[in-house]
C-alpha cells in the first residue's frame, strides 16, 4: 500500500495490507466488494446505533438537503439547530441548559476546554487554565485535547514540547471492587490541594474510559470527585462522546452516576454515524459567565460547519427513534445477553471479561493473544477490530439476539476451538 493516494488512520502505510472495501451497508451488515457480508460488531467506531441505511434517517437527511443542506450559524439561525439544542437540553441532566455545536468529538472537547478557561478568565481568574485528567484518558486527536489524554498512550512523547502541561491522576480501575476508589480519590484530592488555584477543570470520560483499554469504573468515584471539584472551585467536564446515547445502559453516563457536570460533550452516536457533529452543553452558571455588556466576554469560537442543518436533522431523527423504539430496554437486553454469553469465559491469557450496557470487553495479558482474530472473525461472519490487549463489541442497538450470539461465539471459539 506504500503508493496509496489515500492515507489511512493509525496505519504504517509502508506495510499496510489492502483494506476491505465496503460497497453497501444495511442494518448491522457491512457488504464488501468481493460479496462478503459481515456483522459490524463495533458500530463503525461506536456511532452507528440504529444500523446502516436507516430509511427514516435517510429521509430526514434528504428532505433537509432539499430545503438547504447548510448555512452558516454566524448571524443566521435555522429551525433544525434550534430544535436540536432544545431537545438536547430536554434529555440531558436538568442543570445543562445551553448547547454549543461543533464538528467532531475532538473539537467538541476543545470547545469544552476553551469554555472552562474563558469561564474563569471572564471572572478575573486568568491563572485558572490547567486541567486535571486521568491516566488512560482519551479525548481526541487534536493538540489541545491530546494534552488531556493519557501521556504515554497518546503520543505525548512524540509531540513533547508542543502540548500544554496538564495534571494527571490515576483513575479507579475496575467496577467489581470498590477498593480502587479510595486511592484514586486521595490522589485527586492531593492534586486539587496543591494546584486548584491554577486549574480550570477536571475532565473525565464518565464510567468508561474508551480508548484507554475500556476501563470501567464505579459511579462512586464520580460522585465524590464531583463534590471535591465543587469544594476546590474547579469545574467538572464530562466527555460523553463515547458514553452518550445509551452505551453504558442509561441515556448518558451522567444519569447512571447521578452526577451532573458543569460542561458535557456529546458526539459519536449523536448523529447515528451519518455525519460528524458534536454538542457541548453548559449549565446556567457557566453560560452566565459569558454574558455582559461588552463583546469581550463572548465565547470566542465558531466552526464553519457549526450546527450544520443536515447534521441537526439527522440527530433529531436519531433521538426520536431512540425514544420511540425504547432503546434503553434493548440495551438492557444486550447487556444481559453479553453477560450470559461472555461473563463466564475463562482461558489462559484472559485477564478480565467485563460488560456494561451495550459494551462487552475481553482483555488478555498480551496483545499477541489476539493475533489473527480479525480474519478468524471475518471467516465466521463478524467484523471485529482488536484494540491493544482488548477485543470488544459495541454493537448497533438494533442487533438481533442471534446476531449478537454470532459475535460472542466468535470470541468464545477463539479460546475454545
Ligand atoms: C472518539 C472520542 C473522541 C474524539 O472524537 P472524534 O470525533 O474522533 O474527534 C473524544 N472523546 C472520546 C471519549 C471518544 O471516544
XYZ file of C-alpha atoms and ligand atoms in Angstrom:
432
model
C 0.000 0.000 0.000
C 3.003 2.308 0.053
C 1.791 4.129 -3.091
C -1.799 4.598 -1.985
C -3.135 8.134 -2.525
C -5.375 7.552 0.458
C -3.617 7.855 3.824
C -5.316 5.612 6.426
C -5.685 6.323 10.172
C -3.194 4.987 12.717
C -1.522 2.998 9.932
C 2.015 2.286 8.825
C 1.394 2.894 5.141
C 4.503 1.030 4.039
C 3.300 -2.303 5.351
C -0.476 -1.778 5.483
C -2.310 -4.523 3.654
C -5.180 -3.888 1.245
C -8.220 -2.738 3.230
C -11.617 -4.368 2.828
C -13.712 -2.181 0.572
C -17.312 -1.539 1.632
C -19.817 -1.200 -1.201
C -23.053 -1.236 0.798
C -24.225 -1.356 4.376
C -27.651 -2.229 5.694
C -28.858 -2.804 9.259
C -25.924 -4.321 11.151
C -24.328 -5.729 7.979
C -21.346 -4.422 6.049
C -21.170 -5.655 2.466
C -17.842 -5.812 0.658
C -16.630 -5.649 -2.925
C -15.962 -9.392 -3.009
C -19.518 -10.214 -1.906
C -18.547 -10.897 1.698
C -21.092 -9.748 4.325
C -20.053 -9.162 7.933
C -21.861 -8.128 11.107
C -20.383 -4.849 12.330
C -19.657 -5.672 15.976
C -18.261 -2.225 16.740
C -20.760 0.148 15.076
C -18.088 1.885 12.955
C -16.151 3.285 15.886
C -19.177 3.219 18.185
C -21.522 5.591 16.396
C -23.952 3.619 14.166
C -26.524 2.960 16.887
C -29.575 2.408 14.646
C -27.725 0.413 11.999
C -26.826 1.427 8.455
C -29.076 2.785 5.752
C -31.931 3.571 8.094
C -34.897 4.616 5.899
C -36.228 7.263 8.283
C -32.843 8.876 8.919
C -32.084 8.780 5.181
C -35.374 10.555 4.587
C -34.701 13.194 7.262
C -31.299 13.953 5.710
C -32.567 14.080 2.131
C -35.520 16.229 2.993
C -33.272 18.729 4.817
C -30.831 18.767 1.873
C -33.712 19.636 -0.453
C -34.545 22.647 1.747
C -30.967 23.769 2.454
C -28.015 21.486 3.185
C -26.037 24.113 5.028
C -25.996 27.725 6.106
C -23.606 29.456 8.483
C -24.721 29.977 12.060
C -22.904 33.298 12.275
C -25.599 35.951 12.008
C -28.225 33.423 10.847
C -30.351 30.812 12.546
C -32.490 27.869 11.492
C -35.041 25.522 12.931
C -33.000 22.266 12.901
C -30.286 23.779 15.155
C -32.812 25.495 17.443
C -34.856 22.313 17.776
C -31.840 20.088 18.380
C -30.452 22.408 21.063
C -33.828 22.383 22.833
C -34.081 18.580 22.543
C -30.593 18.040 23.961
C -31.359 20.341 26.881
C -34.536 18.317 27.477
C -32.884 14.865 27.520
C -29.628 15.678 29.362
C -29.488 16.258 33.151
C -31.570 19.214 34.354
C -28.795 21.771 35.062
C -27.416 21.612 31.484
C -29.247 24.408 29.669
C -27.202 25.636 26.697
C -25.684 23.906 23.680
C -22.704 24.844 21.520
C -22.339 22.823 18.314
C -19.124 21.841 16.533
C -17.964 19.162 14.096
C -16.417 16.203 15.909
C -15.700 14.727 19.304
C -12.212 16.208 19.421
C -13.397 19.694 18.531
C -16.348 19.395 20.933
C -13.809 18.699 23.678
C -11.610 21.604 22.540
C -14.731 23.750 22.915
C -15.233 22.369 26.444
C -11.636 23.228 27.380
C -11.840 26.755 25.959
C -15.192 27.283 27.666
C -13.690 26.301 31.034
C -10.655 28.567 30.584
C -12.731 31.557 29.471
C -15.287 30.926 32.235
C -12.553 31.714 34.757
C -10.811 34.467 32.835
C -14.143 36.276 32.392
C -14.238 36.385 36.184
C -10.729 37.776 36.523
C -9.082 34.425 37.199
C -6.923 34.017 34.112
C -4.459 31.901 36.097
C -7.001 29.048 36.204
C -6.165 27.482 32.848
C -4.808 23.995 33.507
C -6.747 20.721 33.551
C -6.771 17.660 35.742
C -7.231 14.496 33.726
C -6.966 10.770 34.303
C -4.289 8.404 33.141
C -5.693 6.180 30.357
C -7.922 9.070 29.232
C -8.650 9.618 25.564
C -10.277 12.875 24.499
C -9.392 13.040 20.824
C -6.573 13.679 18.380
C -6.287 17.475 18.087
C -3.429 19.093 20.004
C -5.470 20.711 22.795
C -7.230 17.505 23.752
C -4.098 15.430 23.237
C -2.711 17.324 26.232
C -5.501 15.901 28.437
C -5.206 12.373 27.014
C -3.004 9.697 28.581
C 0.592 10.940 28.462
C 2.018 7.570 27.439
C -0.670 6.236 25.119
C -1.480 9.394 23.231
C 1.910 10.065 21.685
C 2.790 12.819 24.162
C 6.436 11.883 23.852
C 6.270 12.293 20.078
C 4.750 15.751 20.436
C 6.709 16.678 23.544
C 7.024 20.417 23.900
C 4.029 21.251 21.730
C 1.393 20.134 24.236
C 0.071 22.105 27.207
C 1.364 20.721 30.518
C -1.623 19.236 32.358
C -2.064 17.360 35.630
C -2.723 13.622 35.622
C -4.150 11.438 38.370
C -4.688 7.671 38.368
C -8.231 6.508 37.528
C -10.042 3.921 39.606
C -9.600 0.672 37.702
C -12.416 -1.837 37.553
C -16.066 -1.778 38.650
C -16.161 -5.047 40.534
C -14.093 -3.986 43.510
C -14.851 -0.624 45.161
C -11.456 -0.605 46.885
C -9.978 1.082 43.794
C -11.998 4.224 44.512
C -10.356 5.496 47.709
C -6.738 5.671 46.497
C -7.850 7.328 43.260
C -9.821 9.957 45.205
C -6.881 10.532 47.524
C -4.621 11.255 44.566
C -7.227 13.616 43.161
C -7.601 15.479 46.435
C -3.826 15.876 46.774
C -3.629 17.361 43.298
C -6.568 19.675 43.985
C -4.944 20.802 47.255
C -1.693 21.710 45.535
C -2.939 23.085 42.233
C -6.603 24.145 42.380
C -5.625 27.839 42.097
C -4.347 27.191 38.560
C -6.874 24.545 37.497
C -9.857 25.422 35.292
C -11.499 21.998 35.266
C -11.260 18.303 35.818
C -12.039 16.275 32.687
C -13.277 12.683 32.687
C -14.897 10.094 30.471
C -17.607 9.060 32.943
C -17.791 5.342 33.889
C -15.951 4.124 30.802
C -12.533 5.140 29.576
C -12.996 4.071 25.964
C -9.760 4.144 24.028
C -7.887 3.693 27.333
C -8.420 -0.058 27.155
C -12.113 0.180 28.101
C -11.534 0.731 31.780
C -14.947 0.589 33.514
C -15.091 2.170 36.934
C -17.643 2.817 39.710
C -20.220 5.628 39.979
C -18.888 6.340 43.476
C -15.732 7.886 42.048
C -17.677 10.416 40.002
C -19.942 11.297 42.903
C -17.029 12.026 45.218
C -14.880 13.680 42.555
C -17.741 15.983 41.654
C -18.078 17.096 45.278
C -14.315 17.640 45.536
C -14.291 19.753 42.393
C -17.028 21.916 43.882
C -15.166 22.212 47.189
C -11.945 23.282 45.476
C -13.576 25.632 42.956
C -12.807 23.605 39.844
C -15.266 22.888 37.022
C -16.122 19.311 36.042
C -16.262 18.311 32.370
C -17.778 15.034 31.184
C -16.583 13.714 27.860
C -19.646 11.667 26.866
C -18.543 11.397 23.254
C -18.468 7.595 23.589
C -20.853 7.000 26.512
C -23.670 9.291 25.350
C -26.882 7.840 23.894
C -27.232 4.673 25.863
C -23.887 2.914 25.598
C -23.468 2.365 29.359
C -27.128 1.449 29.932
C -28.646 4.862 30.657
C -29.143 7.679 28.157
C -25.979 9.321 29.496
C -23.359 8.003 31.901
C -24.187 11.113 33.968
C -27.658 9.610 34.564
C -26.234 6.302 35.750
C -23.748 8.062 38.043
C -26.354 10.618 39.140
C -23.774 13.330 38.715
C -24.249 16.409 36.578
C -21.082 18.044 35.237
C -20.705 21.769 34.522
C -19.886 21.040 30.882
C -20.643 17.921 28.845
C -19.659 16.956 25.315
C -21.593 14.599 23.026
C -20.632 13.328 19.583
C -20.241 9.832 18.052
C -23.807 8.438 18.396
C -25.335 11.939 18.289
C -25.770 11.635 14.520
C -26.078 7.816 14.487
C -22.980 7.507 12.305
C -24.300 9.640 9.435
C -22.028 12.648 9.720
C -19.614 14.430 12.048
C -21.086 16.654 14.732
C -20.638 17.469 18.408
C -22.640 19.256 21.058
C -21.018 20.847 24.112
C -23.568 21.584 26.824
C -23.158 24.021 29.692
C -25.010 24.850 32.891
C -26.639 28.214 33.508
C -23.748 29.118 35.812
C -21.144 28.529 33.096
C -23.215 30.274 30.423
C -23.894 33.311 32.630
C -20.171 33.967 32.999
C -20.105 34.820 29.275
C -22.889 37.390 29.476
C -22.031 41.075 29.661
C -22.427 44.439 28.030
C -19.173 44.196 26.152
C -18.136 41.815 23.395
C -15.040 40.833 25.398
C -16.834 38.227 27.466
C -18.432 36.482 24.483
C -17.316 32.909 23.817
C -14.676 33.025 21.117
C -15.355 30.013 18.960
C -17.303 29.342 15.744
C -16.527 26.490 13.367
C -17.578 26.848 9.705
C -19.935 23.883 9.854
C -21.316 24.697 13.298
C -24.917 23.492 13.668
C -24.977 22.125 10.120
C -28.713 21.779 9.345
C -28.406 18.345 7.734
C -26.496 17.020 10.746
C -29.094 18.568 13.065
C -31.983 16.988 11.142
C -30.239 13.612 11.332
C -29.593 13.957 15.069
C -33.200 14.947 15.761
C -34.480 11.922 13.869
C -31.989 9.642 15.620
C -33.119 10.835 19.060
C -36.777 10.444 18.051
C -36.125 6.834 17.006
C -34.106 6.163 20.169
C -37.015 7.265 22.344
C -39.772 5.697 20.274
C -38.065 2.306 19.939
C -37.334 2.207 23.647
C -33.657 1.550 23.072
C -32.803 1.588 26.771
C -34.762 -1.647 27.161
C -32.992 -3.096 24.159
C -29.631 -2.116 25.662
C -30.558 -3.829 28.946
C -31.293 -6.995 26.951
C -27.951 -6.707 25.128
C -26.199 -6.280 28.478
C -27.869 -9.377 29.921
C -27.004 -11.427 26.846
C -23.372 -10.270 26.787
C -23.095 -11.125 30.478
C -24.655 -14.531 29.887
C -22.541 -15.413 26.856
C -19.191 -13.837 27.759
C -19.320 -13.461 31.549
C -18.010 -16.943 32.327
C -15.345 -17.007 29.618
C -12.100 -18.279 31.138
C -8.951 -19.238 29.268
C -5.196 -18.976 29.687
C -4.268 -15.444 28.688
C -7.600 -13.857 29.591
C -7.198 -11.433 32.484
C -10.674 -9.899 32.551
C -14.115 -10.019 30.981
C -16.339 -7.007 31.591
C -19.761 -5.921 30.436
C -21.627 -2.629 30.860
C -24.689 -1.638 28.872
C -24.114 -2.429 25.212
C -20.387 -2.985 25.666
C -18.625 -6.318 26.110
C -14.858 -6.478 26.635
C -12.408 -9.367 26.806
C -8.917 -8.383 27.925
C -5.861 -10.611 27.586
C -2.397 -10.382 29.097
C -0.678 -9.754 25.764
C -1.789 -8.105 22.577
C -0.249 -11.061 20.702
C -3.037 -13.233 22.187
C -5.288 -11.661 19.553
C -3.045 -12.054 16.531
C -5.211 -13.317 13.665
C -8.583 -12.697 15.371
C -9.719 -10.280 12.690
C -9.518 -12.859 9.888
C -10.801 -15.604 12.193
C -13.885 -13.467 12.936
C -14.384 -12.493 9.274
C -14.417 -16.169 8.287
C -17.267 -16.521 10.777
C -19.206 -13.513 9.518
C -18.157 -10.865 12.028
C -16.202 -7.607 11.727
C -14.049 -7.022 14.816
C -11.087 -4.739 15.355
C -8.851 -5.702 18.275
C -7.558 -2.791 20.289
C -4.234 -3.369 22.017
C -4.888 -6.148 24.602
C -8.650 -5.978 24.171
C -11.310 -7.380 21.891
C -14.663 -5.732 22.395
C -18.092 -5.434 20.923
C -20.230 -2.279 20.860
C -22.989 -3.426 18.535
C -25.697 -1.276 16.956
C -28.720 -1.383 19.303
C -30.859 -2.936 16.565
C -28.800 -6.136 16.580
C -30.849 -9.340 16.928
C -30.042 -11.805 19.680
C -28.925 -14.354 17.030
C -26.523 -11.848 15.522
C -25.195 -10.923 18.956
C -24.655 -14.622 19.705
C -22.703 -14.895 16.493
C -20.320 -12.208 17.790
C -19.900 -13.769 21.223
C -19.440 -17.255 19.695
C -16.555 -15.991 17.595
C -14.823 -14.671 20.718
C -15.501 -17.899 22.640
C -14.330 -20.100 19.769
C -11.090 -18.157 19.548
C -10.239 -19.530 23.001
C -12.071 -22.863 22.893
C -11.802 -24.215 19.351
C -13.889 9.210 19.820
C -13.698 10.032 21.029
C -13.279 11.366 20.954
C -12.886 12.017 19.662
O -13.934 12.122 18.774
P -13.641 12.375 17.198
O -14.987 12.536 16.611
O -12.912 11.161 16.721
O -12.810 13.591 17.112
C -13.210 12.096 22.130
N -13.530 11.540 23.310
C -13.926 10.270 23.420
C -14.299 9.733 24.757
C -14.014 9.461 22.284
O -14.385 8.182 22.406
